[in-house]
Amino acid sequence: MKRSIVVAAVVALIGAACSASRGGGDVNPNLVQVATTVSPVTNIVQNIGGDRVQVTGIVPEGTNSHTFEPAPSDAAVMSDADIVFINGLHLEEPTRELAQANVRDGVPVISLGEMTITPDQYIYDFSFPQSGGDPNPHLWTDPLYALKYAEIVKAELSKVDPAGAATYETNYEAFAKRIDQLDKAVREVTATVPEQNRKLLTYHDSFPYFAREYGWQIIGAIQPSDFADPTPQEVAALIDQIKAEHLPAIFGSEVFPSPVLEQIASETGAKYIDDLRDDDLPGENGDPDHSYFGLMVFDFKTFMGALGGDTSAFDRIPLTNVSSGDTADYRY
């Protein structure tokens, strides 16, 4: 990694001299240049920034963000950036290191997770044990934390671009209104899920902050902290737990195919649903549901419906972005 950062720094020097184009398109000198990481962060930044920003997400959609390492050529994106937003909480360390090694002097690298919660609010769990030192970083699955992300983005963009402060405030207010709708819908639908079914077994452990806020229980995650396969003993224990709790459905990830979950489902009789999205927005850029709201509504409808809930309240939530024209580069 140290060697790659050195290479990245050299590339950045080249990129700074000829940065008329990089990433997925040309740099527009009239827009605030923003580098981001995972797609939920990219989309939240785009929603708040609107037509005053040009956003490039470094981590491609559908990629394991925990193990992704940026290419040295991504240093050029960082050298062009006026501000960088990362999720933080150790989610995307190679990208953070790339940013810190290549941004221009004075360009802020904003770690949203650490600015949203304090260490006493960190969650350590199946895939993120406290012994490993890395808290679960998936704050955005709790809509109220996503709103805090948006608030930080609004404040930091306003520092970089004071002339755009009114635009950022307007977009933030629209985002906050939509989050309020989503929050109410989550609580309404949760109340329709039988209490004994408000439990999640997933492949990737992405929903603990959601669970803490809305009264759900995470009973397990298949993916261990080292991203290897679980041991036979761990699988057997989960099978026993699902049988004991009569859980009707378990959930895999669109990004992480899991024969282990298929085995657990077949041995317990639980339905296996394999298309939850951790940080991969539905569809493609330009599709109506390619947004943070589309992502969350898809996931919530998927697991709440399979566990016995009436998900019709989610049909009232607009899935489109709150600011017109999502021009972000999501690096498919």
CSV table of C-alpha atoms in Angstrom, one decimal:
chain,number,residue,atom,x,y,z
A,1,MET,CA,0.0,0.0,0.0
A,2,LYS,CA,2.8,2.4,0.8
A,3,ARG,CA,4.3,1.7,-2.6
A,4,SER,CA,1.0,2.4,-4.3
A,5,ILE,CA,0.6,5.7,-2.5
A,6,VAL,CA,4.1,6.8,-3.7
A,7,VAL,CA,3.0,5.8,-7.3
A,8,ALA,CA,-0.3,7.7,-6.7
A,9,ALA,CA,1.6,10.8,-5.6
A,10,VAL,CA,3.6,10.8,-8.8
A,11,VAL,CA,0.5,10.3,-10.9
A,12,ALA,CA,-1.1,13.2,-9.1
A,13,LEU,CA,1.7,15.5,-10.1
A,14,ILE,CA,1.2,14.5,-13.7
A,15,GLY,CA,-2.6,14.8,-13.3
A,16,ALA,CA,-2.3,18.3,-11.8
A,17,ALA,CA,-0.4,19.5,-14.9
A,18,CYS,CA,-3.0,18.1,-17.3
A,19,SER,CA,-6.2,17.7,-15.5
A,20,ALA,CA,-8.5,18.8,-18.2
A,21,SER,CA,-10.1,15.4,-18.0
A,22,ARG,CA,-10.2,12.5,-15.6
A,23,GLY,CA,-12.5,9.9,-14.3
A,24,GLY,CA,-15.7,9.6,-16.4
A,25,GLY,CA,-15.5,13.0,-18.1
A,26,ASP,CA,-14.1,16.6,-18.3
A,27,VAL,CA,-13.5,18.7,-15.3
A,28,ASN,CA,-15.9,21.7,-15.4
A,29,PRO,CA,-14.0,24.7,-13.8
A,30,ASN,CA,-17.3,26.4,-13.0
A,31,LEU,CA,-18.3,23.6,-10.6
A,32,VAL,CA,-17.1,22.6,-7.2
A,33,GLN,CA,-15.0,19.4,-7.8
A,34,VAL,CA,-16.0,16.8,-5.2
A,35,ALA,CA,-14.5,13.3,-4.8
A,36,THR,CA,-16.5,10.7,-2.8
A,37,THR,CA,-16.3,7.0,-2.2
A,38,VAL,CA,-19.3,4.6,-1.9
A,39,SER,CA,-22.5,5.3,-3.9
A,40,PRO,CA,-24.8,6.3,-0.9
A,41,VAL,CA,-22.3,9.0,0.0
A,42,THR,CA,-21.9,10.0,-3.6
A,43,ASN,CA,-25.6,10.3,-4.0
A,44,ILE,CA,-26.2,12.2,-0.8
A,45,VAL,CA,-23.5,14.7,-1.8
A,46,GLN,CA,-25.0,15.0,-5.3
A,47,ASN,CA,-28.4,15.7,-3.8
A,48,ILE,CA,-27.1,18.5,-1.5
A,49,GLY,CA,-24.7,19.9,-4.1
A,50,GLY,CA,-27.2,19.9,-7.0
A,51,ASP,CA,-26.0,21.8,-10.1
A,52,ARG,CA,-23.2,23.5,-8.3
A,53,VAL,CA,-21.0,20.4,-8.0
A,54,GLN,CA,-19.3,17.8,-10.1
A,55,VAL,CA,-19.1,14.6,-8.1
A,56,THR,CA,-16.8,11.6,-8.8
A,57,GLY,CA,-17.3,8.4,-6.7
A,58,ILE,CA,-14.1,6.5,-6.5
A,59,VAL,CA,-15.5,3.1,-5.4
A,60,PRO,CA,-17.5,1.6,-8.3
A,61,GLU,CA,-21.0,0.5,-7.6
A,62,GLY,CA,-21.3,-3.3,-7.0
A,63,THR,CA,-17.8,-3.5,-5.5
A,64,ASN,CA,-16.8,-4.7,-2.1
A,65,SER,CA,-16.0,-1.3,-0.6
A,66,HIS,CA,-14.2,-2.9,2.4
A,67,THR,CA,-11.5,-4.5,0.2
A,68,PHE,CA,-11.5,-2.1,-2.8
A,69,GLU,CA,-8.2,-0.5,-3.5
A,70,PRO,CA,-8.2,2.5,-5.9
A,71,ALA,CA,-6.0,2.6,-8.9
A,72,PRO,CA,-3.0,4.9,-9.0
A,73,SER,CA,-4.8,6.9,-11.7
A,74,ASP,CA,-7.5,7.8,-9.2
A,75,ALA,CA,-4.9,10.2,-7.7
A,76,ALA,CA,-5.8,12.6,-10.5
A,77,VAL,CA,-9.3,12.8,-9.2
A,78,MET,CA,-8.1,13.7,-5.8
A,79,SER,CA,-5.6,16.3,-7.1
A,80,ASP,CA,-8.6,18.0,-8.9
A,81,ALA,CA,-10.9,17.9,-5.9
A,82,ASP,CA,-11.9,21.0,-4.0
A,83,ILE,CA,-13.3,18.8,-1.2
A,84,VAL,CA,-13.4,15.0,-0.5
A,85,PHE,CA,-16.2,13.2,1.4
A,86,ILE,CA,-15.6,9.6,2.7
A,87,ASN,CA,-17.8,7.5,4.8
A,88,GLY,CA,-15.0,6.8,7.3
A,89,LEU,CA,-15.1,4.5,10.3
A,90,HIS,CA,-12.4,2.5,8.5
A,91,LEU,CA,-14.7,1.5,5.6
A,92,GLU,CA,-12.4,2.7,2.8
A,93,GLU,CA,-9.0,3.1,4.2
A,94,PRO,CA,-7.0,2.8,0.9
A,95,THR,CA,-9.1,5.5,-0.7
A,96,ARG,CA,-8.7,7.8,2.4
A,97,GLU,CA,-4.9,7.3,2.2
A,98,LEU,CA,-5.0,8.1,-1.5
A,99,ALA,CA,-6.9,11.3,-0.8
A,100,GLN,CA,-4.7,12.5,2.0
A,101,ALA,CA,-1.6,11.8,-0.1
A,102,ASN,CA,-2.8,13.7,-3.2
A,103,VAL,CA,-5.2,16.5,-2.4
A,104,ARG,CA,-3.9,20.0,-2.7
A,105,ASP,CA,-2.9,21.9,0.4
A,106,GLY,CA,-5.9,23.1,2.3
A,107,VAL,CA,-8.4,20.8,0.6
A,108,PRO,CA,-10.6,19.1,3.3
A,109,VAL,CA,-11.1,15.4,3.5
A,110,ILE,CA,-14.3,15.0,5.4
A,111,SER,CA,-14.9,11.7,7.3
A,112,LEU,CA,-18.7,11.6,7.7
A,113,GLY,CA,-19.0,8.7,10.1
A,114,GLU,CA,-16.7,10.1,12.7
A,115,MET,CA,-18.6,13.5,12.5
A,116,THR,CA,-22.0,11.7,12.9
A,117,ILE,CA,-21.5,9.5,15.9
A,118,THR,CA,-19.1,9.3,18.9
A,119,PRO,CA,-17.1,6.3,19.9
A,120,ASP,CA,-19.6,5.3,22.6
A,121,GLN,CA,-22.2,5.0,19.8
A,122,TYR,CA,-20.1,2.6,17.6
A,123,ILE,CA,-21.5,-0.8,17.1
A,124,TYR,CA,-19.2,-3.8,17.0
A,125,ASP,CA,-20.7,-7.1,15.9
A,126,PHE,CA,-20.4,-10.3,13.9
A,127,SER,CA,-18.5,-9.0,10.9
A,128,PHE,CA,-16.9,-6.1,12.9
A,129,PRO,CA,-15.8,-7.4,16.3
A,130,GLN,CA,-14.4,-5.0,18.8
A,131,SER,CA,-11.2,-7.0,18.9
A,132,GLY,CA,-10.5,-6.0,15.4
A,133,GLY,CA,-10.8,-2.3,16.2
A,134,ASP,CA,-13.1,-1.4,13.3
A,135,PRO,CA,-16.7,-0.5,14.2
A,136,ASN,CA,-19.5,-1.3,11.8
A,137,PRO,CA,-19.4,1.6,9.3
A,138,HIS,CA,-22.8,1.3,7.6
A,139,LEU,CA,-24.4,4.3,9.2
A,140,TRP,CA,-26.4,5.2,6.1
A,141,THR,CA,-28.9,2.4,6.6
A,142,ASP,CA,-30.3,4.4,9.4
A,143,PRO,CA,-32.1,7.3,7.6
A,144,LEU,CA,-31.6,9.6,10.6
A,145,TYR,CA,-27.8,9.2,10.2
A,146,ALA,CA,-28.1,9.8,6.5
A,147,LEU,CA,-29.7,13.1,7.4
A,148,LYS,CA,-26.8,13.9,9.6
A,149,TYR,CA,-24.5,13.1,6.6
A,150,ALA,CA,-26.5,15.5,4.5
A,151,GLU,CA,-26.2,18.2,7.2
A,152,ILE,CA,-22.5,17.9,7.3
A,153,VAL,CA,-22.2,18.0,3.5
A,154,LYS,CA,-24.3,21.1,3.4
A,155,ALA,CA,-22.1,22.8,6.0
A,156,GLU,CA,-18.8,21.8,4.4
A,157,LEU,CA,-19.8,22.6,0.8
A,158,SER,CA,-20.9,26.0,2.1
A,159,LYS,CA,-17.4,26.6,3.5
A,160,VAL,CA,-15.8,25.7,0.1
A,161,ASP,CA,-18.4,27.6,-1.9
A,162,PRO,CA,-20.0,30.3,0.2
A,163,ALA,CA,-21.9,31.6,-2.9
A,164,GLY,CA,-23.8,28.3,-3.1
A,165,ALA,CA,-24.9,28.3,0.6
A,166,ALA,CA,-28.5,29.1,-0.2
A,167,THR,CA,-28.7,26.4,-2.8
A,168,TYR,CA,-27.2,23.8,-0.4
A,169,GLU,CA,-29.6,24.9,2.3
A,170,THR,CA,-32.6,24.5,-0.1
A,171,ASN,CA,-31.5,21.1,-1.2
A,172,TYR,CA,-30.8,20.0,2.4
A,173,GLU,CA,-34.3,21.1,3.4
A,174,ALA,CA,-35.8,19.0,0.6
A,175,PHE,CA,-33.7,16.0,1.6
A,176,ALA,CA,-34.7,16.4,5.3
A,177,LYS,CA,-38.3,16.5,4.3
A,178,ARG,CA,-38.0,13.2,2.4
A,179,ILE,CA,-36.0,11.6,5.2
A,180,ASP,CA,-38.9,12.5,7.6
A,181,GLN,CA,-41.3,10.8,5.2
A,182,LEU,CA,-39.0,7.7,5.1
A,183,ASP,CA,-38.5,7.6,8.8
A,184,LYS,CA,-42.3,7.7,9.5
A,185,ALA,CA,-42.8,4.9,6.9
A,186,VAL,CA,-40.2,2.7,8.4
A,187,ARG,CA,-41.9,3.0,11.8
A,188,GLU,CA,-45.3,2.4,10.3
A,189,VAL,CA,-44.2,-0.7,8.4
A,190,THR,CA,-42.2,-2.1,11.3
A,191,ALA,CA,-45.3,-2.0,13.4
A,192,THR,CA,-47.0,-4.4,10.9
A,193,VAL,CA,-44.2,-6.9,11.1
A,194,PRO,CA,-44.9,-9.6,13.7
A,195,GLU,CA,-42.7,-8.8,16.7
A,196,GLN,CA,-41.1,-12.2,16.7
A,197,ASN,CA,-40.1,-11.7,13.0
A,198,ARG,CA,-38.3,-8.4,13.5
A,199,LYS,CA,-34.9,-10.2,13.2
A,200,LEU,CA,-32.4,-10.1,10.5
A,201,LEU,CA,-29.9,-12.7,9.3
A,202,THR,CA,-27.9,-11.3,6.4
A,203,TYR,CA,-24.7,-12.1,4.5
A,204,HIS,CA,-23.1,-8.8,5.0
A,205,ASP,CA,-23.7,-7.0,8.3
A,206,SER,CA,-25.1,-3.7,7.1
A,207,PHE,CA,-28.1,-3.0,9.2
A,208,PRO,CA,-27.1,-2.7,12.9
A,209,TYR,CA,-27.6,1.1,13.2
A,210,PHE,CA,-31.0,0.7,11.5
A,211,ALA,CA,-31.9,-2.1,13.9
A,212,ARG,CA,-30.9,0.0,17.0
A,213,GLU,CA,-33.0,2.9,15.9
A,214,TYR,CA,-36.1,1.0,14.8
A,215,GLY,CA,-36.3,-1.9,17.3
A,216,TRP,CA,-35.0,-4.7,15.2
A,217,GLN,CA,-32.5,-7.4,16.2
A,218,ILE,CA,-29.6,-8.6,14.1
A,219,ILE,CA,-29.2,-12.3,14.9
A,220,GLY,CA,-26.2,-13.0,12.7
A,221,ALA,CA,-24.2,-12.3,9.6
A,222,ILE,CA,-22.6,-14.9,7.4
A,223,GLN,CA,-19.5,-12.9,6.4
A,224,PRO,CA,-16.8,-13.0,9.0
A,225,SER,CA,-14.6,-10.0,9.8
A,226,ASP,CA,-11.8,-11.4,7.6
A,227,PHE,CA,-14.3,-11.7,4.6
A,228,ALA,CA,-13.6,-15.5,4.5
A,229,ASP,CA,-16.2,-18.2,4.7
A,230,PRO,CA,-17.7,-19.0,8.1
A,231,THR,CA,-16.6,-22.1,9.9
A,232,PRO,CA,-18.9,-25.2,9.9
A,233,GLN,CA,-19.4,-24.6,13.6
A,234,GLU,CA,-20.6,-21.1,13.0
A,235,VAL,CA,-23.0,-22.3,10.2
A,236,ALA,CA,-24.4,-25.0,12.5
A,237,ALA,CA,-25.0,-22.5,15.2
A,238,LEU,CA,-27.0,-20.2,12.9
A,239,ILE,CA,-29.0,-23.1,11.6
A,240,ASP,CA,-30.0,-24.0,15.2
A,241,GLN,CA,-30.8,-20.4,16.0
A,242,ILE,CA,-33.1,-20.0,12.9
A,243,LYS,CA,-34.9,-23.2,13.7
A,244,ALA,CA,-35.4,-22.2,17.3
A,245,GLU,CA,-36.7,-18.7,16.4
A,246,HIS,CA,-38.8,-19.9,13.4
A,247,LEU,CA,-37.4,-17.1,11.2
A,248,PRO,CA,-39.3,-17.1,7.9
A,249,ALA,CA,-36.7,-15.5,5.7
A,250,ILE,CA,-32.9,-14.8,5.5
A,251,PHE,CA,-31.2,-12.4,3.3
A,252,GLY,CA,-28.2,-12.4,1.0
A,253,SER,CA,-26.5,-9.6,-0.9
A,254,GLU,CA,-26.7,-8.8,-4.6
A,255,VAL,CA,-22.9,-8.2,-4.5
A,256,PHE,CA,-21.9,-11.2,-2.4
A,257,PRO,CA,-23.4,-14.5,-3.7
A,258,SER,CA,-23.6,-17.0,-0.8
A,259,PRO,CA,-23.9,-20.7,-1.1
A,260,VAL,CA,-23.7,-20.9,2.7
A,261,LEU,CA,-27.0,-18.9,3.0
A,262,GLU,CA,-28.6,-21.2,0.5
A,263,GLN,CA,-27.5,-24.2,2.6
A,264,ILE,CA,-28.9,-22.6,5.7
A,265,ALA,CA,-32.2,-21.9,4.0
A,266,SER,CA,-32.5,-25.4,2.7
A,267,GLU,CA,-31.8,-26.9,6.2
A,268,THR,CA,-34.1,-24.6,8.1
A,269,GLY,CA,-37.0,-24.1,5.7
A,270,ALA,CA,-36.5,-20.3,5.7
A,271,LYS,CA,-36.9,-18.5,2.4
A,272,TYR,CA,-33.6,-17.2,1.0
A,273,ILE,CA,-33.8,-13.8,-0.6
A,274,ASP,CA,-30.5,-12.9,-2.3
A,275,ASP,CA,-30.7,-9.3,-3.5
A,276,LEU,CA,-30.3,-6.9,-0.6
A,277,ARG,CA,-28.2,-3.9,-1.6
A,278,ASP,CA,-25.6,-2.7,0.9
A,279,ASP,CA,-24.3,0.3,-1.0
A,280,ASP,CA,-25.3,-0.4,-4.6
A,281,LEU,CA,-28.0,1.9,-5.8
A,282,PRO,CA,-30.8,0.3,-7.9
A,283,GLY,CA,-30.7,0.6,-11.6
A,284,GLU,CA,-28.2,3.0,-13.3
A,285,ASN,CA,-27.7,6.7,-13.2
A,286,GLY,CA,-30.7,8.4,-14.8
A,287,ASP,CA,-33.2,5.7,-13.6
A,288,PRO,CA,-35.8,7.2,-11.3
A,289,ASP,CA,-34.9,4.9,-8.4
A,290,HIS,CA,-31.1,5.3,-8.7
A,291,SER,CA,-30.9,7.3,-5.4
A,292,TYR,CA,-30.3,6.9,-1.7
A,293,PHE,CA,-34.1,6.7,-1.3
A,294,GLY,CA,-34.4,4.1,-4.0
A,295,LEU,CA,-31.8,2.0,-2.2
A,296,MET,CA,-33.4,2.2,1.2
A,297,VAL,CA,-36.9,1.7,0.1
A,298,PHE,CA,-35.8,-1.4,-1.9
A,299,ASP,CA,-34.1,-2.9,1.1
A,300,PHE,CA,-36.8,-2.1,3.6
A,301,LYS,CA,-39.6,-3.4,1.4
A,302,THR,CA,-37.6,-6.5,0.6
A,303,PHE,CA,-36.9,-7.7,4.2
A,304,MET,CA,-40.0,-6.2,5.9
A,305,GLY,CA,-42.3,-7.7,3.3
A,306,ALA,CA,-40.6,-11.1,3.5
A,307,LEU,CA,-40.9,-11.1,7.3
A,308,GLY,CA,-44.6,-10.5,7.2
A,309,GLY,CA,-45.0,-6.7,7.1
A,310,ASP,CA,-47.4,-4.6,5.0
A,311,THR,CA,-45.0,-2.4,3.0
A,312,SER,CA,-47.6,-0.2,1.3
A,313,ALA,CA,-46.5,2.8,3.3
A,314,PHE,CA,-43.2,2.8,1.3
A,315,ASP,CA,-45.2,3.4,-1.9
A,316,ARG,CA,-45.8,7.0,-0.8
A,317,ILE,CA,-42.0,7.7,-0.8
A,318,PRO,CA,-40.7,9.4,-3.9
A,319,LEU,CA,-37.5,7.5,-5.0
A,320,THR,CA,-36.1,10.3,-7.2
A,321,ASN,CA,-33.3,12.6,-6.1
A,322,VAL,CA,-34.4,15.8,-4.5
A,323,SER,CA,-32.1,18.0,-6.7
A,324,SER,CA,-32.6,17.9,-10.4
A,325,GLY,CA,-30.2,16.0,-12.6
A,326,ASP,CA,-27.8,13.5,-11.0
A,327,THR,CA,-24.6,14.1,-12.9
A,328,ALA,CA,-22.3,12.2,-10.5
A,329,ASP,CA,-19.9,9.6,-11.9
A,330,TYR,CA,-20.6,6.4,-10.0
A,331,ARG,CA,-17.9,4.3,-11.7
A,332,TYR,CA,-19.9,1.3,-12.8
